[in-house]
PDB file of C-alpha atoms in Angstrom:
ATOM      1  CA  MET A   1      -0.102  -0.003  -0.014  1.00  0.00           C
ATOM      2  CA  THR A   2       1.417   3.353  -0.914  1.00  0.00           C
ATOM      3  CA  LEU A   3       1.007   6.555   0.884  1.00  0.00           C
ATOM      4  CA  TRP A   4      -1.432   7.851  -1.875  1.00  0.00           C
ATOM      5  CA  GLU A   5      -3.496   4.810  -1.418  1.00  0.00           C
ATOM      6  CA  MET A   6      -3.745   5.071   2.265  1.00  0.00           C
ATOM      7  CA  ILE A   7      -4.773   8.649   1.968  1.00  0.00           C
ATOM      8  CA  ARG A   8      -7.389   7.833  -0.611  1.00  0.00           C
ATOM      9  CA  THR A   9      -9.088   4.918   1.340  1.00  0.00           C
ATOM     10  CA  GLU A  10      -8.845   6.896   4.796  1.00  0.00           C
ATOM     11  CA  ALA A  11     -10.244  10.016   3.095  1.00  0.00           C
ATOM     12  CA  ARG A  12     -13.030   8.090   1.408  1.00  0.00           C
ATOM     13  CA  GLY A  13     -15.653  10.970   0.735  1.00  0.00           C
ATOM     14  CA  GLU A  14     -13.371  13.672   1.612  1.00  0.00           C
ATOM     15  CA  ASN A  15     -11.017  13.552  -1.455  1.00  0.00           C
ATOM     16  CA  ARG A  16     -12.871  16.117  -3.074  1.00  0.00           C
ATOM     17  CA  ALA A  17     -13.259  18.474  -0.205  1.00  0.00           C
ATOM     18  CA  LEU A  18      -9.468  18.067   0.458  1.00  0.00           C
ATOM     19  CA  VAL A  19      -8.404  18.850  -3.096  1.00  0.00           C
ATOM     20  CA  THR A  20     -10.945  21.735  -3.182  1.00  0.00           C
ATOM     21  CA  THR A  21      -9.495  23.366  -0.022  1.00  0.00           C
ATOM     22  CA  ALA A  22      -5.982  22.994  -1.340  1.00  0.00           C
ATOM     23  CA  SER A  23      -7.125  24.500  -4.585  1.00  0.00           C
ATOM     24  CA  LEU A  24      -8.531  27.373  -2.674  1.00  0.00           C
ATOM     25  CA  ALA A  25      -5.167  27.909  -0.951  1.00  0.00           C
ATOM     26  CA  GLY A  26      -3.308  27.881  -4.297  1.00  0.00           C
ATOM     27  CA  ALA A  27      -5.716  30.268  -5.990  1.00  0.00           C
ATOM     28  CA  ALA A  28      -5.754  32.696  -2.905  1.00  0.00           C
ATOM     29  CA  ASN A  29      -1.890  32.647  -3.180  1.00  0.00           C
ATOM     30  CA  ALA A  30      -1.980  33.264  -6.907  1.00  0.00           C
ATOM     31  CA  LEU A  31      -4.732  35.818  -6.599  1.00  0.00           C
ATOM     32  CA  GLY A  32      -2.773  37.651  -3.813  1.00  0.00           C
ATOM     33  CA  ILE A  33       0.217  37.904  -6.078  1.00  0.00           C
ATOM     34  CA  ALA A  34      -1.682  39.146  -8.772  1.00  0.00           C
ATOM     35  CA  GLN A  35      -3.238  41.812  -6.412  1.00  0.00           C
ATOM     36  CA  VAL A  36       0.139  42.762  -5.350  1.00  0.00           C
ATOM     37  CA  ASN A  37       1.205  43.433  -8.843  1.00  0.00           C
ATOM     38  CA  GLU A  38      -2.000  45.339  -9.786  1.00  0.00           C
ATOM     39  CA  ALA A  39      -1.502  47.700  -6.558  1.00  0.00           C
ATOM     40  CA  ALA A  40       1.927  48.378  -7.426  1.00  0.00           C
ATOM     41  CA  ALA A  41       0.994  49.650 -10.867  1.00  0.00           C
ATOM     42  CA  ALA A  42      -2.062  51.571  -9.467  1.00  0.00           C
ATOM     43  CA  SER A  43      -1.614  55.407  -8.942  1.00  0.00           C
ATOM     44  CA  ASP A  44      -5.126  56.114  -7.365  1.00  0.00           C
ATOM     45  CA  PRO A  45      -4.834  55.947  -3.643  1.00  0.00           C
ATOM     46  CA  SER A  46      -8.370  54.630  -3.121  1.00  0.00           C
ATOM     47  CA  ALA A  47      -7.603  51.958  -5.475  1.00  0.00           C
ATOM     48  CA  LYS A  48      -4.762  50.884  -3.538  1.00  0.00           C
ATOM     49  CA  VAL A  49      -6.879  50.729  -0.272  1.00  0.00           C
ATOM     50  CA  ARG A  50      -9.054  48.287  -2.104  1.00  0.00           C
ATOM     51  CA  TYR A  51      -6.175  46.288  -3.183  1.00  0.00           C
ATOM     52  CA  LEU A  52      -5.013  46.180   0.275  1.00  0.00           C
ATOM     53  CA  VAL A  53      -8.192  44.774   1.560  1.00  0.00           C
ATOM     54  CA  THR A  54      -8.199  42.144  -1.333  1.00  0.00           C
ATOM     55  CA  ILE A  55      -4.675  41.229  -0.356  1.00  0.00           C
ATOM     56  CA  VAL A  56      -5.492  40.711   3.248  1.00  0.00           C
ATOM     57  CA  ALA A  57      -8.374  38.559   2.258  1.00  0.00           C
ATOM     58  CA  CYS A  58      -6.305  36.508  -0.099  1.00  0.00           C
ATOM     59  CA  VAL A  59      -3.757  36.001   2.715  1.00  0.00           C
ATOM     60  CA  ALA A  60      -6.415  35.084   5.346  1.00  0.00           C
ATOM     61  CA  LEU A  61      -8.085  32.617   2.842  1.00  0.00           C
ATOM     62  CA  PHE A  62      -4.614  31.146   2.153  1.00  0.00           C
ATOM     63  CA  ALA A  63      -3.901  30.626   5.786  1.00  0.00           C
ATOM     64  CA  VAL A  64      -7.152  29.102   6.542  1.00  0.00           C
ATOM     65  CA  CYS A  65      -7.382  26.758   3.689  1.00  0.00           C
ATOM     66  CA  SER A  66      -3.492  25.796   3.946  1.00  0.00           C
ATOM     67  CA  ARG A  67      -4.048  25.191   7.740  1.00  0.00           C
ATOM     68  CA  ARG A  68      -7.144  22.868   7.164  1.00  0.00           C
ATOM     69  CA  THR A  69      -5.485  20.959   4.333  1.00  0.00           C
ATOM     70  CA  TYR A  70      -2.282  20.329   6.485  1.00  0.00           C
ATOM     71  CA  HIS A  71      -4.340  19.232   9.529  1.00  0.00           C
ATOM     72  CA  ARG A  72      -6.909  17.109   7.746  1.00  0.00           C
ATOM     73  CA  THR A  73      -4.058  15.231   5.608  1.00  0.00           C
ATOM     74  CA  THR A  74      -2.051  14.740   8.677  1.00  0.00           C
ATOM     75  CA  GLU A  75      -5.202  13.380  10.470  1.00  0.00           C
ATOM     76  CA  LEU A  76      -5.992  10.859   7.565  1.00  0.00           C
ATOM     77  CA  ILE A  77      -2.435   9.677   7.475  1.00  0.00           C
ATOM     78  CA  GLU A  78      -2.308   9.106  11.376  1.00  0.00           C
ATOM     79  CA  GLN A  79      -5.675   7.316  11.213  1.00  0.00           C
ATOM     80  CA  GLY A  80      -4.253   5.092   8.348  1.00  0.00           C
ATOM     81  CA  LEU A  81      -0.982   4.318  10.439  1.00  0.00           C
ATOM     82  CA  LYS A  82      -3.022   3.522  13.546  1.00  0.00           C
ATOM     83  CA  LYS A  83      -4.935   0.731  11.538  1.00  0.00           C
ATOM     84  CA  ILE A  84      -1.747  -0.551  10.236  1.00  0.00           C
ATOM     85  CA  LYS A  85      -0.184  -0.724  13.752  1.00  0.00           C
ATOM     86  CA  LEU A  86      -3.370  -2.345  15.095  1.00  0.00           C
ATOM     87  CA  ARG A  87      -3.119  -5.071  12.198  1.00  0.00           C
ATOM     88  CA  VAL A  88       0.614  -5.836  12.876  1.00  0.00           C
ATOM     89  CA  ILE A  89      -0.126  -6.143  16.654  1.00  0.00           C
ATOM     90  CA  ASP A  90      -2.942  -8.452  16.022  1.00  0.00           C
ATOM     91  CA  LYS A  91      -0.648 -10.554  13.724  1.00  0.00           C
ATOM     92  CA  VAL A  92       2.203 -10.580  16.492  1.00  0.00           C
ATOM     93  CA  GLU A  93      -0.471 -11.579  19.094  1.00  0.00           C
ATOM     94  CA  ARG A  94      -1.673 -14.508  16.946  1.00  0.00           C
ATOM     95  CA  ALA A  95       2.011 -15.369  15.911  1.00  0.00           C
ATOM     96  CA  ASP A  96       3.730 -18.781  17.072  1.00  0.00           C
ATOM     97  CA  LEU A  97       5.340 -17.683  20.552  1.00  0.00           C
ATOM     98  CA  GLN A  98       8.723 -19.443  19.412  1.00  0.00           C
ATOM     99  CA  GLY A  99       8.934 -17.336  16.175  1.00  0.00           C
ATOM    100  CA  VAL A 100       8.170 -14.046  18.098  1.00  0.00           C
ATOM    101  CA  GLU A 101      10.896 -15.097  20.876  1.00  0.00           C
ATOM    102  CA  ARG A 102      13.563 -15.835  17.925  1.00  0.00           C
ATOM    103  CA  VAL A 103      13.008 -12.389  16.454  1.00  0.00           C
ATOM    104  CA  GLY A 104      12.464 -10.619  19.655  1.00  0.00           C
ATOM    105  CA  THR A 105       9.686  -8.352  20.832  1.00  0.00           C
ATOM    106  CA  SER A 106      11.925  -5.414  21.032  1.00  0.00           C
ATOM    107  CA  GLU A 107      13.111  -5.726  17.349  1.00  0.00           C
ATOM    108  CA  ILE A 108       9.418  -5.998  16.220  1.00  0.00           C
ATOM    109  CA  TYR A 109       8.467  -2.984  18.253  1.00  0.00           C
ATOM    110  CA  ASP A 110      11.554  -1.028  16.853  1.00  0.00           C
ATOM    111  CA  ARG A 111      10.610  -1.786  13.244  1.00  0.00           C
ATOM    112  CA  ILE A 112       7.101  -0.943  13.786  1.00  0.00           C
ATOM    113  CA  THR A 113       7.890   2.394  15.254  1.00  0.00           C
ATOM    114  CA  GLU A 114      10.777   3.251  13.103  1.00  0.00           C
ATOM    115  CA  ASN A 115       9.071   2.641   9.797  1.00  0.00           C
ATOM    116  CA  LEU A 116       5.633   4.358  10.679  1.00  0.00           C
ATOM    117  CA  SER A 117       7.395   7.218  12.182  1.00  0.00           C
ATOM    118  CA  VAL A 118       8.955   7.988   8.822  1.00  0.00           C
ATOM    119  CA  VAL A 119       5.607   7.896   7.137  1.00  0.00           C
ATOM    120  CA  SER A 120       3.947  10.009  10.092  1.00  0.00           C
ATOM    121  CA  ASP A 121       6.814  12.599   9.565  1.00  0.00           C
ATOM    122  CA  SER A 122       6.093  12.726   5.857  1.00  0.00           C
ATOM    123  CA  ALA A 123       2.190  13.629   6.345  1.00  0.00           C
ATOM    124  CA  GLY A 124       3.101  17.385   6.468  1.00  0.00           C
ATOM    125  CA  MET A 125       4.927  17.248   3.300  1.00  0.00           C
ATOM    126  CA  ILE A 126       2.275  15.508   1.616  1.00  0.00           C
ATOM    127  CA  ALA A 127      -0.074  18.282   2.223  1.00  0.00           C
ATOM    128  CA  VAL A 128       2.457  21.157   1.319  1.00  0.00           C
ATOM    129  CA  LEU A 129       3.101  19.001  -2.091  1.00  0.00           C
ATOM    130  CA  LEU A 130      -0.834  19.224  -2.427  1.00  0.00           C
ATOM    131  CA  GLU A 131      -0.814  23.035  -1.854  1.00  0.00           C
ATOM    132  CA  SER A 132       2.414  23.583  -4.017  1.00  0.00           C
ATOM    133  CA  VAL A 133       1.007  21.894  -7.101  1.00  0.00           C
ATOM    134  CA  CYS A 134      -2.261  23.999  -6.787  1.00  0.00           C
ATOM    135  CA  ILE A 135      -0.204  27.087  -6.362  1.00  0.00           C
ATOM    136  CA  LEU A 136       1.998  26.280  -9.436  1.00  0.00           C
ATOM    137  CA  VAL A 137      -1.162  25.719 -11.625  1.00  0.00           C
ATOM    138  CA  CYS A 138      -2.736  28.835 -10.488  1.00  0.00           C
ATOM    139  CA  ALA A 139       0.503  30.834 -10.773  1.00  0.00           C
ATOM    140  CA  SER A 140       0.930  29.374 -14.462  1.00  0.00           C
ATOM    141  CA  LEU A 141      -2.529  30.484 -15.343  1.00  0.00           C
ATOM    142  CA  TYR A 142      -1.697  33.928 -14.186  1.00  0.00           C
ATOM    143  CA  ILE A 143       1.359  34.085 -16.190  1.00  0.00           C
ATOM    144  CA  LEU A 144      -0.631  32.814 -19.103  1.00  0.00           C
ATOM    145  CA  VAL A 145      -3.072  35.542 -18.711  1.00  0.00           C
ATOM    146  CA  LEU A 146      -0.340  38.285 -18.407  1.00  0.00           C
ATOM    147  CA  SER A 147       1.695  36.966 -21.329  1.00  0.00           C
ATOM    148  CA  PRO A 148       1.110  33.839 -23.290  1.00  0.00           C
ATOM    149  CA  PRO A 149       4.606  33.904 -25.007  1.00  0.00           C
ATOM    150  CA  ALA A 150       6.034  33.982 -21.497  1.00  0.00           C
ATOM    151  CA  PHE A 151       4.032  30.963 -20.419  1.00  0.00           C
TER     152      PHE A 151
END
């Protein structure tokens, strides 16, 4: 089972919501950049205030969506890891006592803890990767709008 498969099975009905939240974070980031560019080119002081409000709203939307994506992805991975741990422990409990003694319980626990902690540590990176892809897509679309040859 790969990490992506685990996220898909744990998320079940939340896949679309998770991708939507990450996409909103990416769009808010790209829109914030676009608003900064527009504000820098604006000469009317009242327009700069509107841009400031829009930029603040984009930053707030990005922060909320980014945080939600990060926490929900982390929760999903931790739920999956908990199920894996329970399955392994159940198998160890049902295993032949001589086999367990030959390997050693400390070795079994070390392997479970070591391997699953590596996966657990990568949960945040998965959320950041998802958001980064969305930001890249939105920023690319913005560049396409500004200058198709530069795209």
